[in-house]
PDB file of C-alpha atoms in Angstrom:
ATOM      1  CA  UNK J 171      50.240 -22.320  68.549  1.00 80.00           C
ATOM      2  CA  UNK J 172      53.083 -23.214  70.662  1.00 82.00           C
ATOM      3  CA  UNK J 173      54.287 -26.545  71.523  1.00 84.00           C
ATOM      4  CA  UNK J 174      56.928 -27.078  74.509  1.00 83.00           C
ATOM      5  CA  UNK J 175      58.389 -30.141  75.078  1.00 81.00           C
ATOM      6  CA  UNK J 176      61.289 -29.840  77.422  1.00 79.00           C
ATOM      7  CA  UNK J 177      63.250 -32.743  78.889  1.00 74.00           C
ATOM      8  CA  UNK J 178      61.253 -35.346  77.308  1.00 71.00           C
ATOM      9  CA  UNK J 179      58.189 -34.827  78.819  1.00 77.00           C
ATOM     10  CA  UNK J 180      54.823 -35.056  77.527  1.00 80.00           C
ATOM     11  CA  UNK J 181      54.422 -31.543  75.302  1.00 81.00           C
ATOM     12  CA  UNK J 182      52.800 -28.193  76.327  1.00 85.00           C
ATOM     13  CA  UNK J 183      50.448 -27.059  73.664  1.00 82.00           C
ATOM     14  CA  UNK J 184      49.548 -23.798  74.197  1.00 83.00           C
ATOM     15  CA  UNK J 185      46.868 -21.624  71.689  1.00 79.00           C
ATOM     16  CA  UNK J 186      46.800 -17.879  71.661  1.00 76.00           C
ATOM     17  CA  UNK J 187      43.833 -16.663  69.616  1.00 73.00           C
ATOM     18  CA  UNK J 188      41.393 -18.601  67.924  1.00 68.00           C
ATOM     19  CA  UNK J 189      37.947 -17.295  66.499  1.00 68.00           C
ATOM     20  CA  UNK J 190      34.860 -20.052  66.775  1.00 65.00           C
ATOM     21  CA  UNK J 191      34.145 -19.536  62.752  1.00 70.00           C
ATOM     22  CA  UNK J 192      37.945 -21.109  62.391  1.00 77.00           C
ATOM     23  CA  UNK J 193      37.658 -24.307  64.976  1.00 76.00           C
ATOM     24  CA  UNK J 194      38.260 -26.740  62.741  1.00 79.00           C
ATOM     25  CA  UNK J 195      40.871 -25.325  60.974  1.00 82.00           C
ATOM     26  CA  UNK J 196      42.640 -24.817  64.225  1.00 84.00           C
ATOM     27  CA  UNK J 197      41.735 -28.128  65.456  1.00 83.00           C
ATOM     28  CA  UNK J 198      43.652 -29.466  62.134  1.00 85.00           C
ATOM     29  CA  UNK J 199      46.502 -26.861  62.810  1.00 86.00           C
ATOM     30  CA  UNK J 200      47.246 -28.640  66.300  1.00 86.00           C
ATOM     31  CA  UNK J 201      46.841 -32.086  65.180  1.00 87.00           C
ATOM     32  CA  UNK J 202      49.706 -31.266  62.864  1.00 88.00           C
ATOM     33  CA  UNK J 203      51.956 -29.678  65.572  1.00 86.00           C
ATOM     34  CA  UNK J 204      51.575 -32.891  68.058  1.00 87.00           C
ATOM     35  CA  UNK J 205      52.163 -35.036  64.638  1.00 88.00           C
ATOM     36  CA  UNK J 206      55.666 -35.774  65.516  1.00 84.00           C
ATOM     37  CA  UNK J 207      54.702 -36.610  69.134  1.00 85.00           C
ATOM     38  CA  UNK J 208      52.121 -39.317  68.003  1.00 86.00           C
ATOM     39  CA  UNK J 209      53.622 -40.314  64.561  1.00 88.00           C
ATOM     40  CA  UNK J 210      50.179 -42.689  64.376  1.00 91.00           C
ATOM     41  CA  UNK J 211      47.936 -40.050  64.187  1.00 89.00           C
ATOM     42  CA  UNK J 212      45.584 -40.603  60.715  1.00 87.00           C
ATOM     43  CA  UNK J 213      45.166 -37.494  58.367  1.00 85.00           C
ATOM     44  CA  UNK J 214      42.694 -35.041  58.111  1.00 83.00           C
ATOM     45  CA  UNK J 215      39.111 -35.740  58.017  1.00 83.00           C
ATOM     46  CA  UNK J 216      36.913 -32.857  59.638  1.00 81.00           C
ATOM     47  CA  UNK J 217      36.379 -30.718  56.645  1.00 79.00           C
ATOM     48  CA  UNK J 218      33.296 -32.295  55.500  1.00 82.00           C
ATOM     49  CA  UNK J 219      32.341 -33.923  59.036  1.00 86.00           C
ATOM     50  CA  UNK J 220      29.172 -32.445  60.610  1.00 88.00           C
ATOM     51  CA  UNK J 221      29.615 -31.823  63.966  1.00 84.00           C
ATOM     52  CA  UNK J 222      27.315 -33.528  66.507  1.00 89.00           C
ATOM     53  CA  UNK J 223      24.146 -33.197  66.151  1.00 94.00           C
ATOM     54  CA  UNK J 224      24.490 -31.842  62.603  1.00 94.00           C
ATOM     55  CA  UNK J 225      24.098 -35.043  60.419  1.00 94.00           C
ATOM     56  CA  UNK J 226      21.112 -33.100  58.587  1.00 94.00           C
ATOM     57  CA  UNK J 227      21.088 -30.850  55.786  1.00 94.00           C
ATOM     58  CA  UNK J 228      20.704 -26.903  56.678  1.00 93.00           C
ATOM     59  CA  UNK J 229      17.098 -26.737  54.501  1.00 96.00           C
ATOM     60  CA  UNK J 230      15.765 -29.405  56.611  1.00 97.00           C
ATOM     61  CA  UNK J 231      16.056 -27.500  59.749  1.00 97.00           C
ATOM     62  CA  UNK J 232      12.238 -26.752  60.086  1.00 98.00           C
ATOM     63  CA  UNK J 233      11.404 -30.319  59.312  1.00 98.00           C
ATOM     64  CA  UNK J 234      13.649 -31.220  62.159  1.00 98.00           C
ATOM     65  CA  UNK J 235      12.110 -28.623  64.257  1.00 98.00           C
ATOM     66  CA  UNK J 236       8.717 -30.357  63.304  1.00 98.00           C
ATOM     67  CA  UNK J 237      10.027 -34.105  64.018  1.00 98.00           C
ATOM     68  CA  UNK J 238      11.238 -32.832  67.575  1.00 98.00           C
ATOM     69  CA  UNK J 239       7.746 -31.304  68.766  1.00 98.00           C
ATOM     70  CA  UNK J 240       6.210 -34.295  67.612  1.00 97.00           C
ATOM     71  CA  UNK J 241       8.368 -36.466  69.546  1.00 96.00           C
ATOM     72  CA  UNK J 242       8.200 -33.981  72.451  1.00 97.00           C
ATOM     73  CA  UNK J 243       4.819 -32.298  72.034  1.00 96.00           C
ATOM     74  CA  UNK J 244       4.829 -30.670  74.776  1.00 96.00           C
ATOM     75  CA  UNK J 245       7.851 -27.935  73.326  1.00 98.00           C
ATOM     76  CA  UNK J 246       6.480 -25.155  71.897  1.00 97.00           C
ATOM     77  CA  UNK J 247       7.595 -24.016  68.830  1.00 98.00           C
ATOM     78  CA  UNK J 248      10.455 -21.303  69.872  1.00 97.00           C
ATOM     79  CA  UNK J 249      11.788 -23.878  72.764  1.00 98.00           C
ATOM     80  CA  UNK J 250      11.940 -26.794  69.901  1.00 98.00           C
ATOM     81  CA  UNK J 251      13.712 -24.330  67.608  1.00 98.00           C
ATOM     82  CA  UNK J 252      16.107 -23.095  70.110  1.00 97.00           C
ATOM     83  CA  UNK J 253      16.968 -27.025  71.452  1.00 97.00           C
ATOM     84  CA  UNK J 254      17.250 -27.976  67.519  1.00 97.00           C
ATOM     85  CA  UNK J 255      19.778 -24.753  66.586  1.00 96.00           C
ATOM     86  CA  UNK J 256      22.103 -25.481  69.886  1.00 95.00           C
ATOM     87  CA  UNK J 257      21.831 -28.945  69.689  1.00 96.00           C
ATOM     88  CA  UNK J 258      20.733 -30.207  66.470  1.00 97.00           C
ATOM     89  CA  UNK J 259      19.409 -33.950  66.274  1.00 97.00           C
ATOM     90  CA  UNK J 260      21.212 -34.550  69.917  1.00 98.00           C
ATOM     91  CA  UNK J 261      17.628 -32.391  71.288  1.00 98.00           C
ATOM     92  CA  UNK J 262      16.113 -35.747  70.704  1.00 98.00           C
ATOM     93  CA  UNK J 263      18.400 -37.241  73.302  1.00 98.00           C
ATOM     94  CA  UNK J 264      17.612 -34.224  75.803  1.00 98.00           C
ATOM     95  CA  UNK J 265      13.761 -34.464  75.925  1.00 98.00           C
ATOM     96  CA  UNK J 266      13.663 -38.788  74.992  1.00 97.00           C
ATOM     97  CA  UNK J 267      12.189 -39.144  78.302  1.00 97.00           C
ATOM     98  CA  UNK J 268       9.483 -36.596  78.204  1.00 98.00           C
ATOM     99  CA  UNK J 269       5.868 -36.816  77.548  1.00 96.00           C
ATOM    100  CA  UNK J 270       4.633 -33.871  79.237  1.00 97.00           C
ATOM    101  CA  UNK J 271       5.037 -30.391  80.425  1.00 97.00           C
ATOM    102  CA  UNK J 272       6.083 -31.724  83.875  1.00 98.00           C
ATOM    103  CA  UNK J 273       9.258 -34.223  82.501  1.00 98.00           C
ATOM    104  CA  UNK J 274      10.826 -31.544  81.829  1.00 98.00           C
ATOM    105  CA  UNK J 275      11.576 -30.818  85.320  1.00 98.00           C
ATOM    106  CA  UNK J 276      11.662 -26.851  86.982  1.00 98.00           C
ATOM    107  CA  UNK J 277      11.864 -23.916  84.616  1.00 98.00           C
ATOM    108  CA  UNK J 278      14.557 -21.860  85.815  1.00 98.00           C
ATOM    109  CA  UNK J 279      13.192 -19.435  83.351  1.00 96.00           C
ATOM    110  CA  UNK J 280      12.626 -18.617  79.646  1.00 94.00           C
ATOM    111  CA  UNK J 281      12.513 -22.461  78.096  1.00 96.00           C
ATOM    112  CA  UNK J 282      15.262 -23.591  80.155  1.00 97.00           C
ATOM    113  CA  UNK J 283      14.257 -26.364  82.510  1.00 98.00           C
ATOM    114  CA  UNK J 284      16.494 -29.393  84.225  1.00 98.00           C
ATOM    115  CA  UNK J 285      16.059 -31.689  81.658  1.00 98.00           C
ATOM    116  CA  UNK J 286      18.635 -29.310  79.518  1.00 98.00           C
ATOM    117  CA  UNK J 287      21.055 -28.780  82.633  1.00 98.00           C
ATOM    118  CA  UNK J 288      20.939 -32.301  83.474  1.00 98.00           C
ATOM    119  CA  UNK J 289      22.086 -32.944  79.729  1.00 98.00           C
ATOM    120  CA  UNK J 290      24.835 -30.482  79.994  1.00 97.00           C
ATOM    121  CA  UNK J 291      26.357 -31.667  83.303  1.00 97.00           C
ATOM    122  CA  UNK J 292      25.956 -35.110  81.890  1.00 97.00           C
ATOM    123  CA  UNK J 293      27.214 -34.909  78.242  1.00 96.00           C
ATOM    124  CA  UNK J 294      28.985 -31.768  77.894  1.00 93.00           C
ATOM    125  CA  UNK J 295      31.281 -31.224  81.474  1.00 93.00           C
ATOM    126  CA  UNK J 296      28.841 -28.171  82.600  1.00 96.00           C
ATOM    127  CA  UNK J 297      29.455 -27.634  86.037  1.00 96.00           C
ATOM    128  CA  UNK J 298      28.133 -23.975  86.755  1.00 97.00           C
ATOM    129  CA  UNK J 299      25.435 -21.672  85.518  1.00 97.00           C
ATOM    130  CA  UNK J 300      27.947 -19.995  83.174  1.00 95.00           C
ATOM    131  CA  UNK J 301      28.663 -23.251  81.688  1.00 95.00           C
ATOM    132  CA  UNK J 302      25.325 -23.297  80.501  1.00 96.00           C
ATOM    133  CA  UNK J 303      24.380 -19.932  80.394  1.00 96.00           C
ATOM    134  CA  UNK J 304      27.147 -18.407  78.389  1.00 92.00           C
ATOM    135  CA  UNK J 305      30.132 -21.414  77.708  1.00 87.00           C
ATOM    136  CA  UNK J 306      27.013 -23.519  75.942  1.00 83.00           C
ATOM    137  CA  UNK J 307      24.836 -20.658  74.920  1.00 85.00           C
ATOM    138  CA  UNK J 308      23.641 -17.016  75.370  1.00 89.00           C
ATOM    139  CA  UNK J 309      20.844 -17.903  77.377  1.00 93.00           C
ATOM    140  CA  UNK J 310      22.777 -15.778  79.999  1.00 94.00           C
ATOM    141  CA  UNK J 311      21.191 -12.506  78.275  1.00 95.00           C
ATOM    142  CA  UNK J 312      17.728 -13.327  79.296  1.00 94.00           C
ATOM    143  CA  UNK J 313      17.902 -14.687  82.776  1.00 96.00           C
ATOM    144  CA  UNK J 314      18.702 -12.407  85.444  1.00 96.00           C
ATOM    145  CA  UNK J 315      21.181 -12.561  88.285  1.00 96.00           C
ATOM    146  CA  UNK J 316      18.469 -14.222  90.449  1.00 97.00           C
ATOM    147  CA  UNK J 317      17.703 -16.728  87.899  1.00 97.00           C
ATOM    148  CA  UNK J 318      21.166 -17.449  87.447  1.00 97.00           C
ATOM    149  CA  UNK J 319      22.035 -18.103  91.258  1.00 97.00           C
ATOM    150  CA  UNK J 320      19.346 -20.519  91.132  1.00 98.00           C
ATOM    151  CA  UNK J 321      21.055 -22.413  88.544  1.00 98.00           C
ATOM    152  CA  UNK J 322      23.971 -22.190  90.217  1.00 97.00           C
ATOM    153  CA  UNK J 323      22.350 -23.441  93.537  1.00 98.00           C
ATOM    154  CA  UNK J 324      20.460 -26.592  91.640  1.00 98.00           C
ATOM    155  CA  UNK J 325      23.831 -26.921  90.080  1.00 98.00           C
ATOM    156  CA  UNK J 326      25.948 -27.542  92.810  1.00 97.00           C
ATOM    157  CA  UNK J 327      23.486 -29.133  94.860  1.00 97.00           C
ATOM    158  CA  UNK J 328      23.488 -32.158  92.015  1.00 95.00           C
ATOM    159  CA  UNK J 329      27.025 -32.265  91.771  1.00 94.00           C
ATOM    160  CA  UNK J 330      27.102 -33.366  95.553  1.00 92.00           C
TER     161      UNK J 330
END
């Protein structure tokens, strides 16, 4: 971590590094560098936060799994466990407005279908197919190139 804050301006924090297993102890790490820049700042507090979506204990995954195909009974059970481990209890916002097969907009192959994308762009800042493919998940292993274009097509076409 490396903070530059020349002439009075607002700092440069730059990170080098970083593994996804250590986020929050690099999120703390920062805070702590741009302390004297916004002497306000409270104290720590992620250690024991979930993170979004995550408000549930780990042994009550399958339950949750459960809850979301009976809200959304059209998901099958590998889709509802896939939404549930990338998104936790925020799957429930993705598929609140679907009561069959066809809510859940085009399949642009596997069990990923618009309603997901349009979640994304709207929650999380995806803007491309590798935003969702590979930034938000590994979904990019099992779509091919063609698949992926199309995403990227839909994608742009939305954002117009």
């Amino acid at each position: 971590l490396t903070v530059d804050d020349q002439d009075n301006e607002a700092p440069l924090l730059s990170i080098y590094g970083g593994k996804i297993t250590t986020y929050r102890k690099l999120a703390e790490a920062v805070l702590k560098k741009l302390r004297t820049f916004f002497p306000e700042m409270g104290g720590d507090w992620t250690e024991t936060a979930p993170l979004p979506g995550g408000e549930f204990h780990p042994q009550e995954f399958f339950a949750e799994v459960k809850k979301l195909q009976e809200t959304c009974s059209c998901l099958d059970n590998r889709h509802a466990t896939r939404l549930m481990r990338n998104y936790g209890t925020k799957a429930y916002e993705i598929v609140k407005d679907v009561k069959q097969q066809a809510d859940l907009g085009r399949c642009f192959g596997g069990d990923l279908y618009e309603v997901e994308i349009n979640y994304l762009m709207q929650n999380e800042w995806a803007m491309t197919a590798d935003d969702v493919l590979w930034r938000r998940s590994n979904l990019g292993l099992s779509l091919n190139e063609e698949e992926r274009q199309q995403i990227d097509d839909w994608m742009q076409e939305k954002l117009r």
